[in-house]
Amino acid sequence: MCGICAGISEKINIIQDVVSGLKKLDYRGYDSCGIGYIDEKQIKVVKAVGQIKNLEKKIQNLEAKIAIGHTRWATHGIVSEENSHPHISQDGKVCLVHNGIIENYENLKSKEVVYYSQTDTEVFANLIAQQQGEPLSKLRMACQKVVGSFAVAVLFEGHDEIYLAKRSSPLAVAVENGVVLASSDISVFAEKFKSCYILDDDEFCVLNSKNAIFFDKNGKKIEKNCVFLKNYDFFADKNNEKYFMLKEIKEQPMAIRKTYFEYFSKENKLDFELLKKFKRFHFVACGTAYHSCLIGAKYLKEICGKDAQVSLASEFRYEKNIYSKRCLYIFVSQSGETADTLACAKMIKDKGYKSLAVTNVPYCSLNNMCDFVLPTFAGKEIAVASTKAYTCQIFTLLIFAQMLANKSCEHIKKFALDFKIQNLREDVLQFIFQFKKIFFVGRGQDYVTSLEGALKLKEIAYLNCLGIAGGELKHGTLALVDEETLVIAISTQKGLKEKMENCIEEVRARGGKVLLVSQFEHNVKVDCKIVLPDFKEDFMPIISVVPLQLLALNFCLKLGYNPDKPRNLAKSVTVE
Ligand code: AGP
């Protein structure tokens, strides 16, 4: 993952802009950070383990006109200062920050070089240094030799420029009022710039103090169109909440309403007619977005009678002979930058098949790659654990299914207006806090909610928990159930009520405790219950996940962790 931010200016001390850019990028990784700059023609580097504030302490009063910065999510090598970026070539002449993975880095190692870190990036820095010619040619030649993904910003000793290259990792550039900035995410440009340029794969760029000059893979100068930033929702603050995650959970009703009004406003230009001709749909995504795809596929099957299937992007990439021309491939991703999802979208594009991106970030790489875009309007999501983006994905896929089936959306509007968040009762929280072993169980759409509930609890409270299909319990997991086990049973489909009751009985017979999450009565005894508001079944995946999000958040806080920045994770997974 990782985030890079680089800047150059004759007018101002660029260090502040680069550091404040890194702070906005720390959702991409926060294991360590670093900055490289030019001081009296010499390349210098400062690094710190942990958050950007640790770096800030080390660079107080530092001034420079050219700097490259990095915030790291460790892939190759432990979290340490040596493995932090920037990395410098052995001869001291090339300094590099990198987002991505160089897959063939072991093969690219040189016997003449002593490597100080365990990273692929240090190998890349040395590879560039070993090439012949001017800086841009060196960078181009090195990029030809590497396999993998990269967005890099490079300093060359003796050159007052920053050199950029990109393949499969995002990189954008903005130029205004004597400041030139490059970043992994355009939100970094929000305060100072009106427009920016987004680099495409295998393009290069040279930043000087006045301008950005773009080149194609052959080193030929190219002109690029700029993207205007005025309509983009950059600004995210905690709105008086202590954590982004809590704020984002609470924002869900607003986000759902916004999504409704965006799709049903007169300005909405999306042509659903074009999409109706597809008979088959294949969803592809990772993590939470994969869960929303499972619900989306159910909507397409049940509401439209279409054939729909779902794959994890990391698996779909390596499947053989599964492609069909008559199928629409739907890639769902909050960030639109997830490496596995992007790789699948590219694979489908290369085959000439049609694809649809469902994303929450305008101008993301996935939107660029796909034929159609179905935006979700959740607003910027900062917390690593996805909440409002998930419910907006489900809601958007429901609208999509209703439109494809030519069905009325009146009940969708009513839901959008009526949906509210209910707090968890204190007694429910105290009950849940007693357990360390928690299983989430559900059938049909509630099975998906059980997967998502378990993912949230793992992600931020670090509890070893599982989501299980109700009917599968007796095929193995029941062996783990004892008096110390909590089973959270999600039951929102009246047609499956008896089946869920069986499941609950099986747990109770083994001494396990049960928390039931449902909007209706069941004929079994349970230890605790969360009563959900009663909506039409199609909306229940949105309704029933909210208490599970709150449960995970409260558990995380009770254990003293920061929900916004869970260990080992990052918001945007731009590596395989
Ligand atoms: C969500 O809570 C997780 N952090 C993770 O599973 C995430 O959904 C996954 O990485 C996919 O991200 P995307 O939606 O940006 O593609």
Coordinates of C-alpha atoms in Angstrom, one line a residue, residues 96-501:
L96 CA 13.4 6.9 -4.0
V97 CA 10.0 6.6 -2.5
H98 CA 7.8 3.8 -3.7
N99 CA 4.2 2.5 -3.5
G100 CA 3.8 -1.0 -4.9
I101 CA 5.7 -4.3 -5.0
I102 CA 8.7 -5.2 -7.2
E103 CA 8.0 -8.9 -7.7
N104 CA 11.4 -9.7 -9.3
Y105 CA 13.5 -7.8 -6.8
E106 CA 15.5 -10.8 -5.8
N107 CA 16.6 -11.4 -9.4
L108 CA 17.4 -7.7 -9.8
K109 CA 19.9 -7.6 -6.9
S110 CA 23.4 -6.9 -7.8
K111 CA 26.4 -8.7 -6.3
E112 CA 28.3 -5.4 -6.2
V113 CA 25.7 -3.8 -3.9
V114 CA 25.4 -4.1 -0.1
Y115 CA 21.7 -3.8 0.7
Y116 CA 20.9 -2.3 4.1
S117 CA 17.2 -3.0 4.1
Q118 CA 15.1 -6.0 3.4
T119 CA 13.0 -4.0 0.9
D120 CA 12.3 -4.4 -2.8
T121 CA 12.5 -0.6 -3.0
E122 CA 16.2 -0.4 -2.2
V123 CA 16.8 -2.8 -5.0
F124 CA 14.8 -0.5 -7.3
A125 CA 16.9 2.5 -6.2
N126 CA 20.1 0.7 -7.0
L127 CA 18.8 -0.6 -10.3
I128 CA 18.0 3.0 -11.4
A129 CA 21.5 4.1 -10.3
Q130 CA 23.1 1.4 -12.4
Q131 CA 21.5 2.6 -15.7
Q132 CA 23.2 4.9 -18.1
G133 CA 22.3 8.3 -19.3
E134 CA 20.2 11.2 -18.0
P135 CA 17.9 10.7 -15.0
L136 CA 14.7 10.2 -17.1
S137 CA 16.4 7.5 -19.3
K138 CA 17.8 5.8 -16.2
L139 CA 14.3 5.7 -14.7
R140 CA 12.7 4.5 -17.9
M141 CA 15.3 1.7 -18.4
A142 CA 14.9 0.6 -14.8
C143 CA 11.1 0.5 -15.1
Q144 CA 11.5 -1.7 -18.2
K145 CA 13.3 -4.3 -16.1
V146 CA 11.0 -4.5 -13.1
V147 CA 7.9 -6.7 -12.8
G148 CA 5.2 -5.6 -10.5
S149 CA 3.5 -2.4 -9.4
F150 CA 5.0 1.0 -8.6
A151 CA 4.4 4.7 -8.2
V152 CA 7.7 6.3 -7.5
A153 CA 9.1 9.7 -6.9
V154 CA 12.9 9.9 -7.4
L155 CA 15.6 12.5 -6.6
F156 CA 18.9 12.4 -8.5
E157 CA 22.0 14.0 -7.0
G158 CA 22.9 17.2 -8.9
H159 CA 19.4 17.6 -10.4
D160 CA 16.8 20.1 -9.1
E161 CA 13.9 18.0 -10.3
I162 CA 11.7 15.2 -9.1
Y163 CA 11.2 12.2 -11.5
L164 CA 8.0 10.2 -11.4
A165 CA 7.0 6.8 -12.8
K166 CA 3.8 4.8 -12.4
R167 CA 2.5 1.3 -13.2
S168 CA -0.6 -0.1 -11.4
S169 CA -0.3 2.2 -8.4
P170 CA -2.0 5.6 -8.4
L171 CA -0.1 8.8 -8.9
A172 CA -1.3 12.4 -9.7
V173 CA 0.4 15.8 -10.1
A174 CA -0.9 19.3 -9.4
V175 CA 0.7 22.6 -10.4
E176 CA -0.4 26.0 -9.2
N177 CA 1.0 29.3 -7.9
G178 CA 4.6 28.2 -8.0
V179 CA 4.0 25.0 -6.1
V180 CA 4.2 21.6 -7.8
L181 CA 3.0 18.5 -5.9
A182 CA 2.7 14.8 -6.7
S183 CA 0.7 12.4 -4.6
S184 CA -0.8 8.9 -4.4
D185 CA -4.3 10.5 -3.8
I186 CA -5.8 13.6 -5.3
S187 CA -7.3 14.6 -2.0
V188 CA -3.9 15.9 -1.0
F189 CA -4.4 18.7 -3.5
A190 CA -7.7 19.8 -2.1
E191 CA -6.6 23.0 -0.3
K192 CA -4.2 24.6 -2.8
F193 CA -5.1 23.4 -6.2
K194 CA -8.1 23.7 -8.6
S195 CA -7.0 20.9 -11.0
C196 CA -4.6 18.0 -11.3
Y197 CA -3.2 15.5 -13.8
I198 CA -3.6 11.8 -13.3
L199 CA -0.7 9.6 -14.6
D200 CA -1.6 6.5 -16.6
D201 CA 0.4 3.3 -16.5
D202 CA 3.9 3.5 -18.0
E203 CA 3.9 7.3 -18.1
F204 CA 6.6 9.4 -16.6
C205 CA 6.7 12.9 -15.4
V206 CA 9.5 15.4 -14.5
L207 CA 8.6 18.1 -11.9
N208 CA 10.6 21.3 -11.9
S209 CA 9.8 24.3 -9.7
K210 CA 7.3 25.7 -12.2
N211 CA 5.9 22.9 -14.1
A212 CA 5.2 19.2 -14.7
I213 CA 6.3 17.6 -18.0
F214 CA 4.8 14.3 -19.0
F215 CA 6.4 11.5 -21.1
D216 CA 5.2 8.2 -22.6
K217 CA 7.0 5.0 -22.1
N218 CA 9.3 5.7 -25.0
G219 CA 10.4 9.0 -23.5
K220 CA 8.3 11.1 -25.9
K221 CA 6.8 14.3 -24.5
I222 CA 3.0 14.1 -24.2
E223 CA 0.2 16.5 -23.3
K224 CA -2.3 15.4 -20.6
N225 CA -5.7 16.7 -19.9
C226 CA -6.3 18.0 -16.4
V227 CA -9.1 17.0 -14.0
F228 CA -11.0 19.7 -12.2
L229 CA -11.2 19.1 -8.5
K230 CA -14.1 21.4 -7.6
N231 CA -16.8 18.7 -7.4
Y232 CA -14.8 16.3 -5.3
D233 CA -15.8 15.7 -1.7
F234 CA -12.3 16.0 -0.2
F235 CA -13.0 17.2 3.3
A236 CA -13.4 14.8 6.0
D237 CA -13.3 15.7 9.6
K238 CA -14.4 13.9 12.7
N239 CA -17.4 16.2 13.1
N240 CA -16.9 16.3 16.9
E241 CA -16.7 12.6 17.2
K242 CA -13.6 11.0 18.7
Y243 CA -13.1 8.5 15.9
F244 CA -13.8 8.6 12.2
M245 CA -15.3 5.1 12.4
L246 CA -18.0 6.3 14.8
K247 CA -18.7 9.3 12.7
E248 CA -18.9 7.2 9.6
I249 CA -21.3 4.6 11.2
K250 CA -23.5 7.5 12.2
E251 CA -23.4 9.0 8.8
Q252 CA -25.0 6.0 7.1
P253 CA -28.6 7.3 7.0
M254 CA -27.4 10.5 5.4
A255 CA -25.2 8.6 2.9
I256 CA -28.1 6.3 2.0
R257 CA -30.3 9.4 1.4
K258 CA -27.7 11.1 -0.7
T259 CA -27.2 7.9 -2.8
Y260 CA -31.0 7.8 -3.4
F261 CA -31.3 11.4 -4.4
E262 CA -28.2 11.2 -6.6
Y263 CA -29.7 8.3 -8.5
F264 CA -33.2 9.7 -8.8
S265 CA -32.3 13.3 -9.6
K266 CA -32.9 14.7 -13.1
E267 CA -29.1 15.1 -13.6
N268 CA -28.4 11.5 -13.2
K269 CA -27.3 10.4 -16.7
L270 CA -26.5 6.7 -16.1
D271 CA -28.1 4.7 -18.9
F272 CA -29.5 1.6 -17.3
E273 CA -31.0 0.6 -20.7
L274 CA -27.5 -0.3 -22.0
L275 CA -27.0 -2.6 -19.0
K276 CA -30.3 -4.4 -19.3
K277 CA -29.1 -6.4 -22.3
F278 CA -26.7 -8.4 -20.2
K279 CA -28.1 -11.8 -19.1
R280 CA -25.2 -12.7 -16.8
F281 CA -23.4 -10.8 -14.1
H282 CA -20.1 -11.7 -12.4
F283 CA -19.2 -9.7 -9.3
V284 CA -15.5 -9.4 -8.3
A285 CA -14.2 -7.7 -5.2
C286 CA -12.1 -8.1 -2.0
G287 CA -13.0 -8.0 1.8
T288 CA -16.1 -6.0 2.7
A289 CA -16.7 -5.1 -0.9
Y290 CA -16.9 -8.8 -1.6
H291 CA -19.6 -9.1 1.0
S292 CA -21.7 -6.4 -0.6
C293 CA -21.3 -8.3 -3.9
L294 CA -22.8 -11.4 -2.3
I295 CA -25.9 -9.3 -1.5
G296 CA -25.8 -7.7 -4.9
A297 CA -25.8 -11.1 -6.7
K298 CA -28.8 -12.1 -4.5
Y299 CA -30.7 -9.0 -5.7
L300 CA -29.9 -9.6 -9.3
K301 CA -31.1 -13.2 -9.0
E302 CA -34.2 -12.6 -7.0
I303 CA -35.3 -9.2 -8.3
C304 CA -34.3 -9.5 -11.9
G305 CA -34.1 -13.2 -12.4
K306 CA -30.6 -12.8 -13.8
D307 CA -27.7 -15.2 -13.5
A308 CA -25.2 -13.8 -11.1
Q309 CA -22.0 -15.1 -9.5
V310 CA -19.4 -13.7 -7.2
S311 CA -15.6 -14.1 -7.0
L312 CA -12.9 -12.9 -4.7
A313 CA -10.6 -10.8 -6.8
S314 CA -7.5 -12.6 -5.5
E315 CA -8.9 -15.9 -6.6
F316 CA -10.6 -14.8 -9.8
R317 CA -7.2 -13.5 -11.1
Y318 CA -5.9 -17.1 -11.3
E319 CA -9.0 -18.9 -12.5
K320 CA -8.9 -20.4 -16.0
N321 CA -11.4 -20.4 -18.9
I322 CA -14.2 -18.6 -17.0
Y323 CA -14.7 -15.7 -19.3
S324 CA -17.9 -15.0 -21.2
K325 CA -18.6 -12.2 -23.7
R326 CA -22.3 -12.0 -22.7
C327 CA -21.5 -11.3 -19.1
L328 CA -21.1 -7.9 -17.4
Y329 CA -18.3 -8.0 -14.9
I330 CA -19.0 -5.8 -11.9
F331 CA -16.0 -4.7 -9.9
V332 CA -17.0 -3.3 -6.5
S333 CA -14.4 -1.3 -4.5
Q334 CA -14.7 1.6 -2.0
S335 CA -11.3 3.0 -3.0
G336 CA -11.2 1.9 -6.6
E337 CA -7.5 1.2 -6.1
T338 CA -7.5 -2.3 -4.7
A339 CA -4.7 -4.1 -6.5
D340 CA -6.4 -7.5 -6.9
T341 CA -9.6 -5.9 -8.1
L342 CA -7.8 -3.7 -10.5
A343 CA -5.8 -6.6 -11.9
C344 CA -9.1 -8.5 -12.6
A345 CA -10.6 -5.5 -14.3
K346 CA -7.6 -5.2 -16.5
M347 CA -7.8 -8.9 -17.4
I348 CA -11.4 -8.4 -18.4
K349 CA -10.6 -5.2 -20.4
D350 CA -7.8 -6.9 -22.2
K351 CA -10.2 -9.7 -23.3
G352 CA -12.5 -7.1 -24.7
Y353 CA -15.4 -7.9 -22.3
K354 CA -17.6 -5.3 -20.6
S355 CA -17.3 -4.1 -17.1
L356 CA -18.9 -1.9 -14.5
A357 CA -17.2 -0.2 -11.6
V358 CA -19.0 0.4 -8.4
T359 CA -16.8 2.8 -6.5
N360 CA -16.9 5.5 -3.8
V361 CA -14.0 7.6 -5.1
P362 CA -14.3 9.7 -8.3
Y363 CA -11.3 9.6 -10.6
C364 CA -10.0 6.3 -9.2
S365 CA -8.1 3.8 -11.3
L366 CA -11.0 1.3 -11.4
N367 CA -13.4 3.9 -12.9
N368 CA -10.8 4.5 -15.6
M369 CA -10.5 0.8 -16.4
C370 CA -14.3 0.0 -16.7
D371 CA -16.9 0.7 -19.4
F372 CA -19.6 1.8 -16.9
V373 CA -19.4 3.4 -13.5
L374 CA -22.0 3.2 -10.8
P375 CA -20.9 5.5 -8.0
T376 CA -21.8 5.1 -4.4
F377 CA -22.3 8.4 -2.6
A378 CA -21.1 7.5 0.9
G379 CA -18.7 10.5 1.1
K380 CA -15.1 10.1 2.0
E381 CA -14.5 7.1 4.2
I382 CA -11.4 7.4 6.4
A383 CA -11.5 4.7 9.0
V384 CA -9.8 1.5 7.7
A385 CA -12.9 -0.6 8.6
S386 CA -15.4 0.1 6.0
T387 CA -18.9 0.9 7.3
K388 CA -20.9 3.5 5.3
A389 CA -19.2 2.5 2.0
Y390 CA -20.5 -1.0 2.6
T391 CA -24.1 -0.1 3.2
C392 CA -24.1 2.4 0.3
Q393 CA -22.7 -0.4 -2.0
I394 CA -25.6 -2.6 -1.0
F395 CA -28.1 0.2 -1.4
T396 CA -26.7 1.1 -4.8
L397 CA -26.8 -2.5 -6.0
L398 CA -30.4 -2.7 -4.8
I399 CA -31.3 0.4 -6.9
F400 CA -29.3 -1.2 -9.8
A401 CA -31.4 -4.4 -9.6
Q402 CA -34.7 -2.6 -9.3
M403 CA -33.8 -0.5 -12.4
L404 CA -32.7 -3.5 -14.4
A405 CA -36.0 -5.2 -13.5
N406 CA -38.0 -2.0 -14.4
K407 CA -39.5 -2.1 -10.9
S408 CA -40.8 0.8 -8.9
C409 CA -38.3 2.4 -6.5
E410 CA -40.9 4.1 -4.2
H411 CA -40.2 1.7 -1.3
I412 CA -36.5 2.5 -1.7
K413 CA -37.2 6.2 -1.3
K414 CA -39.3 5.4 1.8
F415 CA -36.4 3.3 3.2
A416 CA -33.9 6.1 2.5
L417 CA -36.1 8.6 4.4
D418 CA -36.9 6.2 7.3
F419 CA -33.5 4.6 8.0
K420 CA -32.0 5.6 11.3
I421 CA -29.2 4.4 13.5
Q422 CA -30.0 3.0 16.9
N423 CA -27.4 2.9 19.7
L424 CA -26.6 -0.5 21.3
R425 CA -28.0 -0.9 24.8
E426 CA -25.5 -0.9 27.6
D427 CA -26.7 -4.3 28.9
V428 CA -26.1 -5.7 25.4
L429 CA -22.5 -4.4 25.4
Q430 CA -21.8 -5.6 28.9
F431 CA -23.1 -9.1 27.9
I432 CA -20.9 -9.2 24.8
F433 CA -17.8 -8.0 26.6
Q434 CA -17.7 -11.2 28.6
F435 CA -16.7 -13.3 25.6
K436 CA -13.5 -13.9 23.7
K437 CA -14.8 -16.6 21.4
I438 CA -17.5 -15.3 19.2
F439 CA -19.2 -16.8 16.1
F440 CA -21.6 -15.0 13.8
V441 CA -24.2 -17.3 12.3
G442 CA -26.8 -16.6 9.7
R443 CA -28.5 -18.1 6.6
G444 CA -29.0 -16.6 3.1
Q445 CA -28.4 -12.8 3.2
D446 CA -27.8 -13.1 7.0
Y447 CA -24.9 -15.4 6.3
V448 CA -23.3 -12.5 4.4
T449 CA -24.0 -10.2 7.4
S450 CA -22.4 -12.7 9.7
L451 CA -19.3 -12.7 7.5
E452 CA -19.2 -8.9 7.6
G453 CA -19.8 -8.8 11.4
A454 CA -17.0 -11.2 12.0
L455 CA -14.7 -9.2 9.7
K456 CA -15.3 -6.0 11.6
L457 CA -14.6 -7.6 15.0
K458 CA -11.4 -9.2 13.7
E459 CA -10.2 -6.0 12.0
I460 CA -10.5 -3.6 14.9
A461 CA -10.9 -5.6 18.1
Y462 CA -8.4 -8.4 17.0
L463 CA -10.8 -11.1 18.3
N464 CA -10.5 -14.5 16.7
C465 CA -14.0 -14.9 15.4
L466 CA -15.8 -16.5 12.5
G467 CA -18.9 -15.9 10.3
I468 CA -20.6 -19.2 9.6
A469 CA -23.6 -20.3 7.5
G470 CA -26.3 -21.5 9.9
G471 CA -26.6 -24.9 8.2
E472 CA -22.8 -25.4 8.3
L473 CA -22.5 -25.2 12.1
K474 CA -23.1 -28.9 12.6
H475 CA -20.6 -29.8 9.9
G476 CA -17.6 -28.8 12.0
T477 CA -17.7 -25.5 14.0
L478 CA -20.1 -26.9 16.6
A479 CA -17.2 -28.8 18.0
L480 CA -15.8 -25.5 19.2
V481 CA -18.9 -24.4 21.0
D482 CA -18.8 -24.5 24.8
E483 CA -20.0 -22.4 27.8
E484 CA -17.5 -19.7 26.9
T485 CA -18.7 -19.3 23.3
L486 CA -21.0 -16.5 22.2
V487 CA -23.0 -17.1 19.0
I488 CA -24.4 -14.0 17.4
A489 CA -27.4 -15.3 15.5
I490 CA -28.7 -13.0 12.7
S491 CA -32.2 -13.8 11.6
T492 CA -34.0 -11.3 9.4
Q493 CA -35.8 -13.6 6.9
K494 CA -39.1 -15.0 8.0
G495 CA -38.9 -17.9 5.6
L496 CA -35.7 -19.1 7.4
K497 CA -36.9 -18.5 11.0
E498 CA -37.4 -22.2 11.9
K499 CA -34.0 -23.1 10.4
M500 CA -32.3 -20.4 12.5
E501 CA -34.2 -21.6 15.6

